[in-house]
C-alpha cells in the first residue's frame, strides 16, 4: 500500500488579486491533512471517499486509454488521475488499475468543509500517490505543476496558491501563472510540454520564515463558502478592468510586499498590514456588491481587534475562516472565549512545516 498526504492552507494576504497572473499573496499550510491510500487493483479502479456517498466511485479505461468514471463526475480526484495517466502514457509506462481510499481532517463531524483548501490538498495527495505508484520520479516542483494542471481543469479561475501551500508547506509568498495558457497547452499538446510552457513564467514561490513575535489564531464561522463562485463574481474581464479594480490590485500588491518585508522582524508592521488587507477586502466587496466579510466574519475580526490583535477573512470570504495575528505576550483566551460566545468556532491549527523547495522558483 502507498500512503500520501497533503496539508490544508490559509490565505494570509493577497486574496482575489492573486487570481491575476503575477500578483502576489501570502499563504500558510496548516497541520490538518487529507490522506490518500493507494492499493493495486484489477479490471477497474475505485475511489472510496465520503464525498461520493455510500459507495465508491468506479472508473475504467476506454479503447482510447481515456479514464471513464461512473456517473461521469469530473472533479479534483478524477482530474488528478487523468493528468497523471496522461503523463504515464507519455512516458511509455504500462497502465495499471488501483484503488484510492481518501480520508480528510479538513471537515467537521458533519462533513462541512472548514475552508482549508481540501480540493487542493486531495489533488496534491493523489498526484503524489500516483507518482510513487508509477515510479515517475517527479520533483516537488513537478508535482505542484501537475496538481495545478489538474486543478484548472475543474476550476479554471483557481490561482493555485492553495496547491502551492499544500505541496511545499510552511509560509510562502506566491504569484500565479497564466492558467488559461497552461490549460490550453495541456489540452492541445502533451502534459510533458505543458510542464515547461511559458505560461509558468509569472509564477513565483518564495519560502518565508516561521512567525516571529506573533501567534496565528483561526476561527470558523460555520458557513462554508464557494471560492470559485466568489472569485467569479468579483473578477472582471480585461474590458471591465476599470480604474478602481486596477487600484485594488496596486494596493494589494503594495500591502503584500510590505508584509513580506516586515515578516521576519517587525511584528507591529505585520499587524498594521493585516488590518489594511481587511479594509481592502471590505472595499472590494463594496465595489462588486459581494459580501466578502459576512456578519460572522466581521464579529470575528472586531473581537480580535478589540484585544489588540489584527484580523481579516482568509481566502474568498463569504463564510469559512477568519484569521487573527496576536502578539506573543497577549492572552489569547479572551479572544477565543468571545469567539465561542458569538458562534465562531476556534480551530486548533498550527503552521505545517515546510516540506520541499520549489525548483526554479524565486527564493
mmCIF file of N, CA, C and O in Angstrom, residues 146-190:
data_model
loop_
_atom_site.group_PDB
_atom_site.id
_atom_site.type_symbol
_atom_site.label_atom_id
_atom_site.label_comp_id
_atom_site.label_asym_id
_atom_site.label_seq_id
_atom_site.Cartn_x
_atom_site.Cartn_y
_atom_site.Cartn_z
ATOM 1 N N UNK A 146 1.778 19.618 -11.891
ATOM 2 C CA UNK A 146 0.773 18.658 -12.335
ATOM 3 C C UNK A 146 -0.524 18.820 -11.554
ATOM 4 O O UNK A 146 -1.624 18.739 -12.123
ATOM 5 N N UNK A 147 -0.414 19.055 -10.248
ATOM 6 C CA UNK A 147 -1.617 19.265 -9.439
ATOM 7 C C UNK A 147 -2.353 20.524 -9.882
ATOM 8 O O UNK A 147 -3.594 20.556 -9.911
ATOM 9 N N UNK A 148 -1.622 21.569 -10.271
ATOM 10 C CA UNK A 148 -2.277 22.778 -10.738
ATOM 11 C C UNK A 148 -2.907 22.563 -12.115
ATOM 12 O O UNK A 148 -4.010 23.064 -12.392
ATOM 13 N N UNK A 149 -2.249 21.808 -12.982
ATOM 14 C CA UNK A 149 -2.853 21.482 -14.281
ATOM 15 C C UNK A 149 -4.170 20.720 -14.087
ATOM 16 O O UNK A 149 -5.140 20.953 -14.812
ATOM 17 N N UNK A 150 -4.208 19.814 -13.123
ATOM 18 C CA UNK A 150 -5.451 19.095 -12.824
ATOM 19 C C UNK A 150 -6.496 20.051 -12.254
ATOM 20 O O UNK A 150 -7.676 20.001 -12.615
ATOM 21 N N UNK A 151 -6.071 20.944 -11.368
ATOM 22 C CA UNK A 151 -6.995 21.869 -10.707
ATOM 23 C C UNK A 151 -7.708 22.771 -11.694
ATOM 24 O O UNK A 151 -8.926 22.967 -11.620
ATOM 25 N N UNK A 152 -6.970 23.336 -12.651
ATOM 26 C CA UNK A 152 -7.586 24.306 -13.562
ATOM 27 C C UNK A 152 -8.524 23.636 -14.560
ATOM 28 O O UNK A 152 -9.318 24.323 -15.207
ATOM 29 N N UNK A 153 -8.460 22.312 -14.689
ATOM 30 C CA UNK A 153 -9.449 21.628 -15.499
ATOM 31 C C UNK A 153 -10.809 21.635 -14.823
ATOM 32 O O UNK A 153 -11.849 21.573 -15.476
ATOM 33 N N UNK A 154 -10.820 21.705 -13.503
ATOM 34 C CA UNK A 154 -12.073 21.734 -12.743
ATOM 35 C C UNK A 154 -12.482 23.170 -12.425
ATOM 36 O O UNK A 154 -13.652 23.533 -12.520
ATOM 37 N N UNK A 155 -11.510 23.989 -12.016
ATOM 38 C CA UNK A 155 -11.764 25.372 -11.606
ATOM 39 C C UNK A 155 -10.773 26.280 -12.330
ATOM 40 O O UNK A 155 -9.704 26.585 -11.802
ATOM 41 N N UNK A 156 -11.087 26.711 -13.538
ATOM 42 C CA UNK A 156 -10.128 27.464 -14.349
ATOM 43 C C UNK A 156 -9.634 28.749 -13.703
ATOM 44 O O UNK A 156 -8.524 29.194 -13.986
ATOM 45 N N UNK A 157 -10.434 29.384 -12.824
ATOM 46 C CA UNK A 157 -10.022 30.633 -12.202
ATOM 47 C C UNK A 157 -9.162 30.424 -10.960
ATOM 48 O O UNK A 157 -8.630 31.388 -10.410
ATOM 49 N N UNK A 158 -9.034 29.205 -10.493
ATOM 50 C CA UNK A 158 -8.232 28.952 -9.297
ATOM 51 C C UNK A 158 -6.813 29.467 -9.481
ATOM 52 O O UNK A 158 -6.160 29.197 -10.489
ATOM 53 N N UNK A 159 -6.311 30.203 -8.487
ATOM 54 C CA UNK A 159 -4.969 30.788 -8.601
ATOM 55 C C UNK A 159 -3.866 29.750 -8.460
ATOM 56 O O UNK A 159 -2.770 29.925 -8.971
ATOM 57 N N UNK A 160 -4.147 28.672 -7.723
ATOM 58 C CA UNK A 160 -3.118 27.678 -7.446
ATOM 59 C C UNK A 160 -2.351 27.943 -6.180
ATOM 60 O O UNK A 160 -1.478 27.151 -5.811
ATOM 61 N N UNK A 161 -2.668 29.035 -5.467
ATOM 62 C CA UNK A 161 -1.979 29.294 -4.211
ATOM 63 C C UNK A 161 -2.189 28.185 -3.207
ATOM 64 O O UNK A 161 -1.254 27.794 -2.480
ATOM 65 N N UNK A 162 -3.410 27.656 -3.139
ATOM 66 C CA UNK A 162 -3.673 26.553 -2.226
ATOM 67 C C UNK A 162 -2.896 25.308 -2.612
ATOM 68 O O UNK A 162 -2.406 24.562 -1.757
ATOM 69 N N UNK A 163 -2.749 25.077 -3.921
ATOM 70 C CA UNK A 163 -1.974 23.925 -4.397
ATOM 71 C C UNK A 163 -0.503 24.078 -3.987
ATOM 72 O O UNK A 163 0.136 23.115 -3.542
ATOM 73 N N UNK A 164 0.029 25.286 -4.105
ATOM 74 C CA UNK A 164 1.419 25.533 -3.714
ATOM 75 C C UNK A 164 1.614 25.328 -2.223
ATOM 76 O O UNK A 164 2.590 24.696 -1.790
ATOM 77 N N UNK A 165 0.688 25.837 -1.403
ATOM 78 C CA UNK A 165 0.812 25.672 0.041
ATOM 79 C C UNK A 165 0.735 24.201 0.430
ATOM 80 O O UNK A 165 1.499 23.726 1.287
ATOM 81 N N UNK A 166 -0.188 23.447 -0.179
ATOM 82 C CA UNK A 166 -0.327 22.029 0.137
ATOM 83 C C UNK A 166 0.882 21.228 -0.324
ATOM 84 O O UNK A 166 1.204 20.185 0.252
ATOM 85 N N UNK A 167 1.566 21.691 -1.365
ATOM 86 C CA UNK A 167 2.745 20.985 -1.872
ATOM 87 C C UNK A 167 3.987 21.285 -1.054
ATOM 88 O O UNK A 167 4.739 20.377 -0.675
ATOM 89 N N UNK A 168 4.226 22.566 -0.753
ATOM 90 C CA UNK A 168 5.510 22.971 -0.178
ATOM 91 C C UNK A 168 5.471 23.223 1.322
ATOM 92 O O UNK A 168 6.520 23.314 1.958
ATOM 93 N N UNK A 169 4.273 23.338 1.917
ATOM 94 C CA UNK A 169 4.175 23.537 3.350
ATOM 95 C C UNK A 169 4.701 24.881 3.799
ATOM 96 O O UNK A 169 5.161 25.699 3.006
ATOM 97 N N UNK A 170 4.618 25.136 5.110
ATOM 98 C CA UNK A 170 5.147 26.352 5.688
ATOM 99 C C UNK A 170 4.438 27.603 5.207
ATOM 100 O O UNK A 170 3.321 27.569 4.687
ATOM 101 N N UNK A 171 5.107 28.743 5.399
ATOM 102 C CA UNK A 171 4.625 30.025 4.893
ATOM 103 C C UNK A 171 5.282 30.298 3.545
ATOM 104 O O UNK A 171 6.493 30.101 3.395
ATOM 105 N N UNK A 172 4.495 30.784 2.587
ATOM 106 C CA UNK A 172 5.047 31.089 1.273
ATOM 107 C C UNK A 172 4.478 32.399 0.739
ATOM 108 O O UNK A 172 3.365 32.793 1.078
ATOM 109 N N UNK A 173 5.262 33.071 -0.071
ATOM 110 C CA UNK A 173 4.765 34.133 -0.947
ATOM 111 C C UNK A 173 4.543 33.488 -2.304
ATOM 112 O O UNK A 173 5.412 32.765 -2.803
ATOM 113 N N UNK A 174 3.388 33.771 -2.918
ATOM 114 C CA UNK A 174 3.018 33.064 -4.147
ATOM 115 C C UNK A 174 2.428 34.029 -5.159
ATOM 116 O O UNK A 174 1.611 34.891 -4.828
ATOM 117 N N UNK A 175 2.857 33.889 -6.417
ATOM 118 C CA UNK A 175 2.193 34.542 -7.537
ATOM 119 C C UNK A 175 1.788 33.474 -8.541
ATOM 120 O O UNK A 175 2.501 32.486 -8.746
ATOM 121 N N UNK A 176 0.640 33.668 -9.179
ATOM 122 C CA UNK A 176 0.081 32.616 -10.030
ATOM 123 C C UNK A 176 0.608 32.683 -11.450
ATOM 124 O O UNK A 176 0.978 33.751 -11.943
ATOM 125 N N UNK A 177 0.635 31.547 -12.129
ATOM 126 C CA UNK A 177 0.979 31.522 -13.556
ATOM 127 C C UNK A 177 -0.213 31.926 -14.407
ATOM 128 O O UNK A 177 -1.296 32.215 -13.899
ATOM 129 N N UNK A 178 -0.035 31.897 -15.710
ATOM 130 C CA UNK A 178 -1.117 32.145 -16.667
ATOM 131 C C UNK A 178 -1.866 30.838 -16.857
ATOM 132 O O UNK A 178 -1.545 30.027 -17.728
ATOM 133 N N UNK A 179 -2.888 30.620 -16.035
ATOM 134 C CA UNK A 179 -3.571 29.323 -16.055
ATOM 135 C C UNK A 179 -4.346 29.088 -17.344
ATOM 136 O O UNK A 179 -4.465 27.955 -17.799
ATOM 137 N N UNK A 180 -4.868 30.139 -17.951
ATOM 138 C CA UNK A 180 -5.597 29.956 -19.217
ATOM 139 C C UNK A 180 -4.655 29.410 -20.282
ATOM 140 O O UNK A 180 -5.011 28.500 -21.047
ATOM 141 N N UNK A 181 -3.446 29.940 -20.330
ATOM 142 C CA UNK A 181 -2.472 29.451 -21.305
ATOM 143 C C UNK A 181 -2.074 28.014 -20.979
ATOM 144 O O UNK A 181 -1.944 27.166 -21.883
ATOM 145 N N UNK A 182 -1.853 27.707 -19.707
ATOM 146 C CA UNK A 182 -1.450 26.358 -19.327
ATOM 147 C C UNK A 182 -2.549 25.343 -19.642
ATOM 148 O O UNK A 182 -2.263 24.234 -20.104
ATOM 149 N N UNK A 183 -3.789 25.734 -19.401
ATOM 150 C CA UNK A 183 -4.909 24.832 -19.693
ATOM 151 C C UNK A 183 -4.985 24.553 -21.189
ATOM 152 O O UNK A 183 -5.217 23.421 -21.619
ATOM 153 N N UNK A 184 -4.776 25.580 -21.982
ATOM 154 C CA UNK A 184 -4.775 25.410 -23.430
ATOM 155 C C UNK A 184 -3.604 24.535 -23.870
ATOM 156 O O UNK A 184 -3.755 23.658 -24.734
ATOM 157 N N UNK A 185 -2.422 24.757 -23.264
ATOM 158 C CA UNK A 185 -1.244 23.967 -23.622
ATOM 159 C C UNK A 185 -1.460 22.491 -23.327
ATOM 160 O O UNK A 185 -1.083 21.617 -24.122
ATOM 161 N N UNK A 186 -2.088 22.204 -22.183
ATOM 162 C CA UNK A 186 -2.315 20.808 -21.809
ATOM 163 C C UNK A 186 -3.368 20.153 -22.696
ATOM 164 O O UNK A 186 -3.280 18.952 -22.991
ATOM 165 N N UNK A 187 -4.368 20.926 -23.134
ATOM 166 C CA UNK A 187 -5.436 20.341 -23.947
ATOM 167 C C UNK A 187 -5.016 20.158 -25.403
ATOM 168 O O UNK A 187 -5.454 19.224 -26.065
ATOM 169 N N UNK A 188 -4.141 21.026 -25.897
ATOM 170 C CA UNK A 188 -3.744 20.973 -27.301
ATOM 171 C C UNK A 188 -2.443 20.208 -27.533
ATOM 172 O O UNK A 188 -2.135 19.845 -28.665
ATOM 173 N N UNK A 189 -1.696 19.980 -26.473
ATOM 174 C CA UNK A 189 -0.430 19.275 -26.601
ATOM 175 C C UNK A 189 -0.313 18.188 -25.554
ATOM 176 O O UNK A 189 -1.308 17.605 -25.125
ATOM 177 N N UNK A 190 0.891 17.941 -25.110
ATOM 178 C CA UNK A 190 1.133 16.913 -24.108
ATOM 179 C C UNK A 190 1.240 17.532 -22.719
ATOM 180 O O UNK A 190 1.535 18.719 -22.565
#
